[in-house]
Amino acid sequence: MFGLSVYSTATRSLTRAGRDHTFVMSAFSRASSRWVVTRLRRSVASRYRRSYVELLAVLIVATLAFALADVAARWPNFNPDESRWLSRAHYVAALTDPFGPTWADQYMTRGQPPLGSYAMGMGLLAQGRDLETNAPWDFSLTWEQNIALGHKPVPEDLAAGRRTSAALVALTAVALIGVARIYLTMPWAIAAGVLFAIHPFTVYIGSIAMSDALFGVLIAFAAWAAAVFAQRPSWGRAMLVGVLLGLGGATKLSPLAVAAGLSAAGVCMSVFAMIRRRHFAREEAANAVRGIVIGVAALLTFIASYPYLWPDPITHTRHLFAFRVEEMAAQSSDWPVMAVPNRVEALRRININFTERYNLTAAVISLFGGPKTAPLVRQAEFLLPLLGIALMAGLAIRDGPYSPRALVLVVLGGQVLVTVFGMRSEFDRYHVPMALLGAVAAAVALAWLARSAQSLLGGKERPAPATADAPL
């Protein structure tokens, strides 16, 4: 009996202990679950707050770019080329009659691709203006004669055209933030957008009623689309890159060369891979075909947007390029100071444009009433993007030819190279591709210098520029 009593007592004790243990474990489990759920909620809320802050910052950058350009657009200066772009605003209405007289083989129709004219026309309509504008400026006449003949746009049309350009540079600043994000953390990417938005050259481009602002936004979005394509290749994304470059070609022609370069590079790398491996390289072949898709999409988009080409695309395209070569030669002859006889001179003109004509440091110092900026300081601002380009190139080489960073550099850098090699006469607005690449490259260089200085001050080894998963 005694033994049975002891056994019963022990059993009841163990049962109570089990219940207590179960209660404790259950309470601990509930507490842990509440802790995990709370942490998840806080993490999600933090991500949402960060996203909202980043979106607000991007909107502020876009607003800043638009505001600065819009203020500059109110200045009394006038460029006669604005007359020509606004005079072609009716091209957007002429799209309804693609075989009509507007698209005949004539000087104004083949003088420039039409997309900039479409943009001016849509900008005028969006602001309540009509498409009945001025006649084009005639450079064979004097300034007074052109004014008397009504070749200068009325103030309302001119203001509407300039506001259109201001809106386009605001979109370009947003696109550049997306491009810079491929290399940088979001704060530094926003800094790239700010550098572009406040730069005097951007303000100038956004304050004139021409096609250059549209050209910039298309190249920036093409670079961004190329990065997205590299992150997750697909036929649709390849077509998007081609369409954007084709629209760029319908604005300034030169992006067609970038699209052709992407196609050729894809084919060459595929052939090289097959020779090196001595067998069919399926992945490289797919990349080559996607590269060809980019080129074909660009060409088809260019032709589709330009009814002048439709009756005979090959012959009229040849006429178009021949006309542009003749125009540059005529500009060099009429204005010898603008002639660019060789590529060394082209590089020198880029330096002059961003050190003497449009220099951010000098503009800021002048704004606060400071003295004239020393040439060394101006050159330092020019050298900063060169450092950034070197860093970008190093990252592209490390990540591989099909990486997002490589394709961004191919699009932006390729457009710069095409501009340099094609420049036979020089106007300041020809430097839009350099401004796009320069803003991103300057931010990359500043981020690297900041990290290097932080590491040195902390007594640590200087970091590498970045990793593929951890941008600068």
Short mmCIF file of C-alpha atoms in Angstrom, two decimals:
data_model
loop_
_atom_site.label_atom_id
_atom_site.label_comp_id
_atom_site.label_asym_id
_atom_site.label_seq_id
_atom_site.Cartn_x
_atom_site.Cartn_y
_atom_site.Cartn_z
CA MET A 1 0.00 0.00 0.00
CA PHE A 2 2.81 2.35 0.89
CA GLY A 3 4.52 1.76 -2.44
CA LEU A 4 1.27 2.34 -4.32
CA SER A 5 0.75 5.62 -2.47
CA VAL A 6 4.24 6.81 -3.38
CA TYR A 7 3.65 5.83 -7.00
CA SER A 8 0.35 7.75 -7.14
CA THR A 9 1.89 10.82 -5.57
CA ALA A 10 4.78 10.77 -8.05
CA THR A 11 2.41 10.34 -10.96
CA ARG A 12 0.29 13.33 -9.91
CA SER A 13 3.44 15.42 -9.48
CA LEU A 14 4.70 14.52 -12.94
CA THR A 15 1.31 15.25 -14.45
CA ARG A 16 1.19 18.69 -12.82
CA ALA A 17 4.78 19.33 -13.95
CA GLY A 18 3.84 18.35 -17.50
CA ARG A 19 0.85 20.67 -17.43
CA ASP A 20 3.02 23.46 -16.06
CA HIS A 21 5.65 22.80 -18.73
CA THR A 22 3.00 22.78 -21.46
CA PHE A 23 1.56 26.03 -20.13
CA VAL A 24 5.02 27.63 -20.02
CA MET A 25 5.92 26.42 -23.50
CA SER A 26 2.56 27.55 -24.85
CA ALA A 27 2.99 30.97 -23.28
CA PHE A 28 6.53 31.17 -24.64
CA SER A 29 5.30 30.15 -28.08
CA ARG A 30 2.55 32.78 -28.02
CA ALA A 31 5.02 35.42 -26.87
CA SER A 32 7.49 34.41 -29.60
CA SER A 33 4.80 34.52 -32.23
CA ARG A 34 3.70 37.97 -31.10
CA TRP A 35 7.34 39.13 -31.16
CA VAL A 36 7.88 37.76 -34.69
CA VAL A 37 4.63 39.28 -35.96
CA THR A 38 5.51 42.62 -34.35
CA ARG A 39 8.96 42.58 -35.92
CA LEU A 40 7.50 41.72 -39.33
CA ARG A 41 4.95 44.50 -39.04
CA ARG A 42 7.62 46.98 -38.06
CA SER A 43 9.84 45.81 -40.93
CA VAL A 44 7.03 46.14 -43.47
CA ALA A 45 6.08 49.55 -42.08
CA SER A 46 9.73 50.63 -42.24
CA ARG A 47 9.99 49.52 -45.87
CA TYR A 48 6.81 51.40 -46.75
CA ARG A 49 8.08 54.54 -45.01
CA ARG A 50 11.40 54.26 -46.83
CA SER A 51 9.61 53.77 -50.14
CA TYR A 52 7.44 56.83 -49.52
CA VAL A 53 10.48 58.90 -48.57
CA GLU A 54 12.34 57.77 -51.69
CA LEU A 55 9.33 58.50 -53.90
CA LEU A 56 8.99 61.94 -52.33
CA ALA A 57 12.69 62.60 -52.96
CA VAL A 58 12.36 61.59 -56.62
CA LEU A 59 9.36 63.90 -57.03
CA ILE A 60 11.29 66.74 -55.42
CA VAL A 61 14.18 66.22 -57.86
CA ALA A 62 11.79 66.22 -60.83
CA THR A 63 10.06 69.35 -59.56
CA LEU A 64 13.42 71.04 -59.03
CA ALA A 65 14.53 70.24 -62.58
CA PHE A 66 11.28 71.55 -64.04
CA ALA A 67 11.25 74.70 -61.90
CA LEU A 68 14.83 75.72 -62.72
CA ALA A 69 14.32 75.17 -66.44
CA ASP A 70 10.95 76.94 -66.42
CA VAL A 71 12.44 79.98 -64.71
CA ALA A 72 15.26 80.11 -67.25
CA ALA A 73 12.73 79.74 -70.07
CA ARG A 74 11.23 83.10 -69.09
CA TRP A 75 14.45 84.94 -69.94
CA PRO A 76 14.18 87.17 -73.03
CA ASN A 77 16.83 85.27 -75.02
CA PHE A 78 15.74 83.56 -78.26
CA ASN A 79 17.44 80.94 -80.44
CA PRO A 80 16.35 80.96 -84.11
CA ASP A 81 16.38 77.15 -84.14
CA GLU A 82 13.40 77.30 -81.77
CA SER A 83 11.49 78.84 -84.65
CA ARG A 84 12.15 75.81 -86.81
CA TRP A 85 11.06 73.25 -84.24
CA LEU A 86 7.86 75.11 -83.43
CA SER A 87 7.14 75.68 -87.13
CA ARG A 88 6.98 71.89 -87.53
CA ALA A 89 4.53 71.38 -84.66
CA HIS A 90 1.84 70.60 -87.25
CA TYR A 91 3.70 67.36 -88.09
CA VAL A 92 1.78 65.64 -85.30
CA ALA A 93 -1.49 66.42 -87.11
CA ALA A 94 0.04 65.43 -90.47
CA LEU A 95 0.39 61.87 -89.12
CA THR A 96 -3.26 61.42 -90.06
CA ASP A 97 -2.19 61.83 -93.72
CA PRO A 98 1.13 59.93 -93.91
CA PHE A 99 1.31 60.17 -97.71
CA GLY A 100 0.29 63.83 -97.86
CA PRO A 101 2.36 66.84 -98.97
CA THR A 102 3.97 67.34 -95.53
CA TRP A 103 5.97 64.14 -96.01
CA ALA A 104 7.22 64.84 -99.53
CA ASP A 105 10.98 64.80 -100.14
CA GLN A 106 11.70 68.44 -99.28
CA TYR A 107 14.16 70.47 -97.21
CA MET A 108 12.25 70.81 -93.95
CA THR A 109 10.98 67.23 -93.95
CA ARG A 110 14.37 65.60 -94.34
CA GLY A 111 16.14 68.36 -92.40
CA GLN A 112 15.53 66.66 -89.05
CA PRO A 113 13.79 63.47 -87.90
CA PRO A 114 10.26 64.32 -86.78
CA LEU A 115 9.90 63.15 -83.18
CA GLY A 116 10.99 66.47 -81.69
CA SER A 117 8.35 68.19 -83.81
CA TYR A 118 5.73 65.73 -82.56
CA ALA A 119 6.75 66.56 -78.98
CA MET A 120 6.45 70.29 -79.62
CA GLY A 121 3.03 69.78 -81.21
CA MET A 122 1.72 67.64 -78.36
CA GLY A 123 3.14 70.11 -75.85
CA LEU A 124 1.34 72.99 -77.52
CA LEU A 125 -1.95 71.07 -77.61
CA ALA A 126 -1.61 70.01 -73.97
CA GLN A 127 -1.29 73.67 -72.99
CA GLY A 128 -4.29 74.87 -74.95
CA ARG A 129 -2.44 76.14 -78.02
CA ASP A 130 -3.16 75.12 -81.61
CA LEU A 131 -0.76 73.80 -84.25
CA GLU A 132 -0.88 76.92 -86.44
CA THR A 133 2.51 78.40 -85.61
CA ASN A 134 5.15 80.51 -87.32
CA ALA A 135 6.99 79.92 -90.59
CA PRO A 136 10.54 78.55 -90.16
CA TRP A 137 13.47 80.89 -89.64
CA ASP A 138 15.41 81.59 -92.84
CA PHE A 139 19.13 81.87 -92.08
CA SER A 140 19.78 83.50 -95.45
CA LEU A 141 17.85 86.55 -94.27
CA THR A 142 18.78 89.08 -91.62
CA TRP A 143 17.37 88.98 -88.09
CA GLU A 144 15.16 92.00 -88.80
CA GLN A 145 13.81 90.48 -92.01
CA ASN A 146 12.89 87.23 -90.25
CA ILE A 147 11.09 89.16 -87.51
CA ALA A 148 9.22 91.24 -90.07
CA LEU A 149 8.10 88.12 -91.94
CA GLY A 150 6.73 86.54 -88.77
CA HIS A 151 9.34 83.82 -88.48
CA LYS A 152 9.72 84.30 -84.73
CA PRO A 153 7.12 82.37 -82.68
CA VAL A 154 4.56 84.38 -80.76
CA PRO A 155 5.38 84.56 -77.03
CA GLU A 156 2.61 82.12 -76.05
CA ASP A 157 3.81 79.40 -78.45
CA LEU A 158 7.41 79.93 -77.46
CA ALA A 159 6.55 79.67 -73.75
CA ALA A 160 4.52 76.49 -74.32
CA GLY A 161 7.34 74.89 -76.29
CA ARG A 162 9.87 75.75 -73.60
CA ARG A 163 7.63 74.38 -70.84
CA THR A 164 7.46 71.14 -72.83
CA SER A 165 11.25 70.93 -72.74
CA ALA A 166 11.26 71.72 -69.01
CA ALA A 167 8.86 68.83 -68.38
CA LEU A 168 11.07 66.52 -70.43
CA VAL A 169 14.24 67.32 -68.46
CA ALA A 170 12.26 66.62 -65.27
CA LEU A 171 11.45 63.14 -66.64
CA THR A 172 15.11 62.71 -67.59
CA ALA A 173 16.16 63.40 -64.00
CA VAL A 174 13.79 60.66 -62.81
CA ALA A 175 15.14 58.20 -65.38
CA LEU A 176 18.72 58.98 -64.39
CA ILE A 177 17.93 58.15 -60.78
CA GLY A 178 16.79 54.73 -61.98
CA VAL A 179 19.96 54.35 -64.06
CA ALA A 180 22.22 55.45 -61.20
CA ARG A 181 20.50 52.98 -58.87
CA ILE A 182 22.19 50.20 -60.88
CA TYR A 183 25.52 51.41 -59.48
CA LEU A 184 24.60 53.17 -56.25
CA THR A 185 22.45 53.05 -53.15
CA MET A 186 19.26 55.06 -53.38
CA PRO A 187 20.55 58.19 -51.59
CA TRP A 188 23.49 58.43 -53.98
CA ALA A 189 21.23 57.69 -56.97
CA ILE A 190 19.03 60.60 -55.91
CA ALA A 191 22.20 62.69 -55.67
CA ALA A 192 22.88 61.84 -59.33
CA GLY A 193 19.42 63.13 -60.20
CA VAL A 194 20.05 66.31 -58.23
CA LEU A 195 23.39 66.89 -59.98
CA PHE A 196 21.64 66.61 -63.32
CA ALA A 197 18.66 68.73 -62.30
CA ILE A 198 20.64 71.70 -61.04
CA HIS A 199 23.43 71.68 -63.62
CA PRO A 200 23.48 74.85 -65.76
CA PHE A 201 23.58 72.76 -68.94
CA THR A 202 20.39 70.93 -67.96
CA VAL A 203 18.71 74.23 -67.15
CA TYR A 204 19.70 75.51 -70.60
CA ILE A 205 18.42 72.41 -72.44
CA GLY A 206 15.15 72.58 -70.52
CA SER A 207 14.65 76.24 -71.38
CA ILE A 208 14.75 76.00 -75.20
CA ALA A 209 11.94 74.77 -77.44
CA MET A 210 13.93 72.18 -79.38
CA SER A 211 14.30 68.41 -79.58
CA ASP A 212 17.31 68.06 -77.30
CA ALA A 213 15.33 67.56 -74.08
CA LEU A 214 13.33 64.77 -75.76
CA PHE A 215 16.56 63.20 -76.99
CA GLY A 216 17.93 63.16 -73.45
CA VAL A 217 14.88 61.54 -71.90
CA LEU A 218 14.80 58.79 -74.54
CA ILE A 219 18.49 57.92 -74.07
CA ALA A 220 18.11 57.87 -70.29
CA PHE A 221 15.07 55.59 -70.45
CA ALA A 222 16.84 53.38 -73.00
CA ALA A 223 19.75 52.92 -70.58
CA TRP A 224 17.34 52.14 -67.74
CA ALA A 225 15.47 49.65 -69.95
CA ALA A 226 18.79 48.02 -70.91
CA ALA A 227 19.57 47.48 -67.22
CA VAL A 228 16.14 45.92 -66.62
CA PHE A 229 16.65 43.72 -69.69
CA ALA A 230 20.03 42.55 -68.36
CA GLN A 231 18.56 41.71 -64.95
CA ARG A 232 15.93 39.44 -66.49
CA PRO A 233 16.36 38.98 -70.26
CA SER A 234 13.21 38.52 -72.32
CA TRP A 235 12.09 39.18 -75.86
CA GLY A 236 9.70 41.87 -74.72
CA ARG A 237 12.37 43.74 -72.81
CA ALA A 238 14.76 43.48 -75.76
CA MET A 239 12.05 45.02 -77.95
CA LEU A 240 11.52 47.80 -75.42
CA VAL A 241 15.21 48.75 -75.55
CA GLY A 242 15.04 48.73 -79.35
CA VAL A 243 11.87 50.83 -79.45
CA LEU A 244 13.38 53.47 -77.16
CA LEU A 245 16.57 53.62 -79.23
CA GLY A 246 14.45 53.78 -82.40
CA LEU A 247 12.49 56.70 -80.99
CA GLY A 248 15.84 58.28 -80.09
CA GLY A 249 16.85 57.78 -83.72
CA ALA A 250 13.63 59.47 -84.79
CA THR A 251 14.84 62.43 -82.73
CA LYS A 252 18.55 62.69 -83.50
CA LEU A 253 19.56 59.68 -85.72
CA SER A 254 22.64 58.72 -83.68
CA PRO A 255 20.90 56.23 -81.31
CA LEU A 256 20.42 53.98 -84.36
CA ALA A 257 24.18 53.46 -84.31
CA VAL A 258 23.99 52.46 -80.63
CA ALA A 259 21.26 49.91 -81.45
CA ALA A 260 23.36 48.55 -84.32
CA GLY A 261 26.35 48.33 -81.99
CA LEU A 262 24.37 46.31 -79.43
CA SER A 263 23.28 43.89 -82.15
CA ALA A 264 26.78 43.51 -83.56
CA ALA A 265 28.33 43.06 -80.12
CA GLY A 266 25.85 40.30 -79.25
CA VAL A 267 26.61 38.40 -82.45
CA CYS A 268 30.37 38.78 -82.06
CA MET A 269 30.35 37.58 -78.46
CA SER A 270 28.21 34.58 -79.42
CA VAL A 271 30.58 33.59 -82.22
CA PHE A 272 33.58 34.06 -79.93
CA ALA A 273 31.99 31.87 -77.24
CA MET A 274 31.27 29.07 -79.74
CA ILE A 275 34.82 29.20 -81.10
CA ARG A 276 36.30 29.15 -77.60
CA ARG A 277 34.11 26.29 -76.37
CA ARG A 278 34.12 24.44 -79.71
CA HIS A 279 30.42 23.72 -79.50
CA PHE A 280 27.09 25.50 -79.86
CA ALA A 281 26.62 27.94 -76.95
CA ARG A 282 22.86 28.09 -76.43
CA GLU A 283 22.82 30.96 -73.92
CA GLU A 284 25.18 33.15 -75.94
CA ALA A 285 23.20 32.42 -79.10
CA ALA A 286 19.99 33.50 -77.35
CA ASN A 287 21.70 36.71 -76.24
CA ALA A 288 22.86 37.31 -79.80
CA VAL A 289 19.33 36.88 -81.15
CA ARG A 290 17.98 39.24 -78.50
CA GLY A 291 20.64 41.75 -79.56
CA ILE A 292 19.45 41.43 -83.14
CA VAL A 293 15.88 41.99 -81.91
CA ILE A 294 17.05 45.27 -80.33
CA GLY A 295 18.50 46.45 -83.65
CA VAL A 296 15.50 45.36 -85.73
CA ALA A 297 13.03 46.92 -83.27
CA ALA A 298 14.98 50.18 -83.36
CA LEU A 299 14.99 50.27 -87.17
CA LEU A 300 11.30 49.42 -87.51
CA THR A 301 10.36 52.00 -84.86
CA PHE A 302 12.42 54.64 -86.65
CA ILE A 303 10.74 53.92 -89.99
CA ALA A 304 7.25 53.66 -88.50
CA SER A 305 7.56 57.06 -86.81
CA TYR A 306 8.75 58.86 -89.96
CA PRO A 307 6.22 58.79 -92.87
CA TYR A 308 8.78 60.48 -95.13
CA LEU A 309 10.59 57.13 -95.24
CA TRP A 310 7.58 54.95 -96.07
CA PRO A 311 7.52 55.22 -99.91
CA ASP A 312 11.17 54.10 -100.19
CA PRO A 313 12.78 53.44 -96.77
CA ILE A 314 16.27 52.61 -98.03
CA THR A 315 16.64 55.47 -100.51
CA HIS A 316 15.08 58.07 -98.24
CA THR A 317 17.20 56.97 -95.28
CA ARG A 318 20.29 57.41 -97.43
CA HIS A 319 19.05 60.88 -98.42
CA LEU A 320 18.47 61.71 -94.77
CA PHE A 321 21.96 60.75 -93.61
CA ALA A 322 23.57 62.42 -96.64
CA PHE A 323 21.64 65.60 -95.88
CA ARG A 324 22.86 65.61 -92.26
CA VAL A 325 26.47 65.23 -93.43
CA GLU A 326 26.01 68.13 -95.87
CA GLU A 327 24.37 70.25 -93.16
CA MET A 328 27.29 69.75 -90.77
CA ALA A 329 29.75 70.60 -93.54
CA ALA A 330 27.76 73.76 -94.35
CA GLN A 331 27.66 74.75 -90.68
CA SER A 332 31.44 74.31 -90.44
CA SER A 333 31.87 76.47 -93.53
CA ASP A 334 29.42 79.20 -92.51
CA TRP A 335 30.65 79.33 -88.89
CA PRO A 336 34.32 78.28 -88.91
CA VAL A 337 34.55 78.79 -85.16
CA MET A 338 32.11 75.87 -84.77
CA ALA A 339 34.05 73.51 -87.06
CA VAL A 340 35.38 70.29 -85.51
CA PRO A 341 38.13 69.04 -87.86
CA ASN A 342 39.25 66.01 -85.82
CA ARG A 343 38.36 63.90 -82.79
CA VAL A 344 40.92 65.54 -80.53
CA GLU A 345 39.17 68.84 -81.19
CA ALA A 346 35.84 67.18 -80.41
CA LEU A 347 37.15 66.11 -77.00
CA ARG A 348 38.50 69.61 -76.40
CA ARG A 349 35.07 71.06 -77.17
CA ILE A 350 33.49 68.75 -74.59
CA ASN A 351 35.94 70.03 -72.01
CA ILE A 352 35.20 73.65 -72.92
CA ASN A 353 31.45 73.08 -72.77
CA PHE A 354 31.55 71.76 -69.21
CA THR A 355 34.35 73.92 -67.81
CA GLU A 356 33.81 77.30 -69.46
CA ARG A 357 30.22 77.50 -70.72
CA TYR A 358 28.31 75.36 -68.23
CA ASN A 359 30.06 74.66 -64.94
CA LEU A 360 28.11 73.84 -61.79
CA THR A 361 30.78 74.93 -59.34
CA ALA A 362 31.20 78.29 -61.05
CA ALA A 363 27.43 78.79 -61.18
CA VAL A 364 27.02 78.09 -57.46
CA ILE A 365 29.91 80.38 -56.49
CA SER A 366 28.53 83.13 -58.73
CA LEU A 367 25.05 82.68 -57.24
CA PHE A 368 26.41 83.48 -53.78
CA GLY A 369 28.41 86.44 -55.04
CA GLY A 370 31.79 84.74 -54.94
CA PRO A 371 34.79 85.53 -57.14
CA LYS A 372 35.41 84.08 -60.57
CA THR A 373 36.11 80.37 -60.27
CA ALA A 374 39.71 79.33 -60.85
CA PRO A 375 40.36 77.18 -63.95
CA LEU A 376 41.77 74.43 -61.73
CA VAL A 377 38.45 74.17 -59.87
CA ARG A 378 36.54 74.03 -63.14
CA GLN A 379 38.81 71.28 -64.42
CA ALA A 380 38.40 69.34 -61.17
CA GLU A 381 34.65 69.26 -61.77
CA PHE A 382 35.34 67.89 -65.26
CA LEU A 383 37.75 65.24 -63.97
CA LEU A 384 35.28 63.92 -61.39
CA PRO A 385 33.02 62.24 -63.98
CA LEU A 386 36.10 60.80 -65.69
CA LEU A 387 36.97 59.04 -62.42
CA GLY A 388 33.37 57.84 -62.22
CA ILE A 389 33.49 56.48 -65.77
CA ALA A 390 36.65 54.54 -64.91
CA LEU A 391 34.92 53.06 -61.84
CA MET A 392 31.83 52.22 -63.89
CA ALA A 393 33.97 50.52 -66.52
CA GLY A 394 35.75 48.48 -63.87
CA LEU A 395 32.44 47.32 -62.40
CA ALA A 396 31.11 46.47 -65.88
CA ILE A 397 34.19 44.38 -66.68
CA ARG A 398 33.98 42.57 -63.36
CA ASP A 399 30.24 41.85 -63.67
CA GLY A 400 30.44 40.64 -67.27
CA PRO A 401 29.29 41.87 -70.69
CA TYR A 402 25.62 40.97 -70.15
CA SER A 403 25.35 42.56 -66.70
CA PRO A 404 23.09 45.55 -66.01
CA ARG A 405 26.09 47.78 -65.33
CA ALA A 406 27.73 46.78 -68.60
CA LEU A 407 24.64 47.44 -70.71
CA VAL A 408 24.00 50.80 -69.04
CA LEU A 409 27.56 51.83 -69.84
CA VAL A 410 27.21 50.55 -73.41
CA VAL A 411 24.09 52.66 -74.01
CA LEU A 412 25.25 55.87 -72.29
CA GLY A 413 28.92 55.54 -73.21
CA GLY A 414 28.10 54.32 -76.71
CA GLN A 415 25.94 57.37 -77.32
CA VAL A 416 28.79 59.61 -76.18
CA LEU A 417 31.23 57.84 -78.54
CA VAL A 418 28.84 58.12 -81.48
CA THR A 419 28.44 61.83 -80.77
CA VAL A 420 32.19 62.37 -80.54
CA PHE A 421 32.98 60.45 -83.73
CA GLY A 422 30.12 62.05 -85.64
CA MET A 423 30.73 65.65 -84.54
CA ARG A 424 31.82 67.78 -87.49
CA SER A 425 30.39 71.04 -86.22
CA GLU A 426 29.60 71.82 -82.61
CA PHE A 427 26.74 73.55 -80.90
CA ASP A 428 26.45 73.44 -77.13
CA ARG A 429 23.21 71.45 -77.20
CA TYR A 430 25.02 68.55 -78.91
CA HIS A 431 26.47 67.63 -75.50
CA VAL A 432 23.32 66.09 -74.02
CA PRO A 433 24.75 62.51 -74.00
CA MET A 434 27.82 63.73 -72.10
CA ALA A 435 25.59 65.41 -69.51
CA LEU A 436 23.63 62.18 -68.93
CA LEU A 437 26.70 60.00 -68.48
CA GLY A 438 28.47 62.75 -66.53
CA ALA A 439 25.74 63.06 -63.89
CA VAL A 440 25.74 59.32 -63.15
CA ALA A 441 29.53 59.08 -63.28
CA ALA A 442 30.00 62.07 -60.96
CA ALA A 443 27.71 60.47 -58.37
CA VAL A 444 29.60 57.17 -58.66
CA ALA A 445 32.90 58.98 -58.11
CA LEU A 446 31.57 60.98 -55.16
CA ALA A 447 30.18 57.84 -53.51
CA TRP A 448 33.49 56.05 -53.92
CA LEU A 449 35.46 59.01 -52.58
CA ALA A 450 33.10 59.31 -49.60
CA ARG A 451 33.45 55.63 -48.74
CA SER A 452 37.22 55.78 -49.17
CA ALA A 453 37.48 58.84 -46.90
CA GLN A 454 35.25 57.19 -44.31
CA SER A 455 37.39 54.06 -44.32
CA LEU A 456 40.62 56.01 -44.06
CA LEU A 457 39.32 58.10 -41.17
CA GLY A 458 38.15 54.92 -39.48
CA GLY A 459 41.55 53.32 -39.91
CA LYS A 460 40.20 50.54 -42.09
CA GLU A 461 41.34 49.23 -45.43
CA ARG A 462 39.96 51.25 -48.32
CA PRO A 463 36.95 49.47 -49.84
CA ALA A 464 36.53 48.29 -53.38
CA PRO A 465 34.17 50.42 -55.47
CA ALA A 466 31.20 48.10 -55.02
CA THR A 467 29.90 44.57 -55.34
CA ALA A 468 27.17 43.34 -57.63
CA ASP A 469 24.76 42.93 -54.73
CA ALA A 470 25.88 45.91 -52.70
CA PRO A 471 26.10 49.06 -54.83
CA LEU A 472 28.09 52.05 -53.82
#
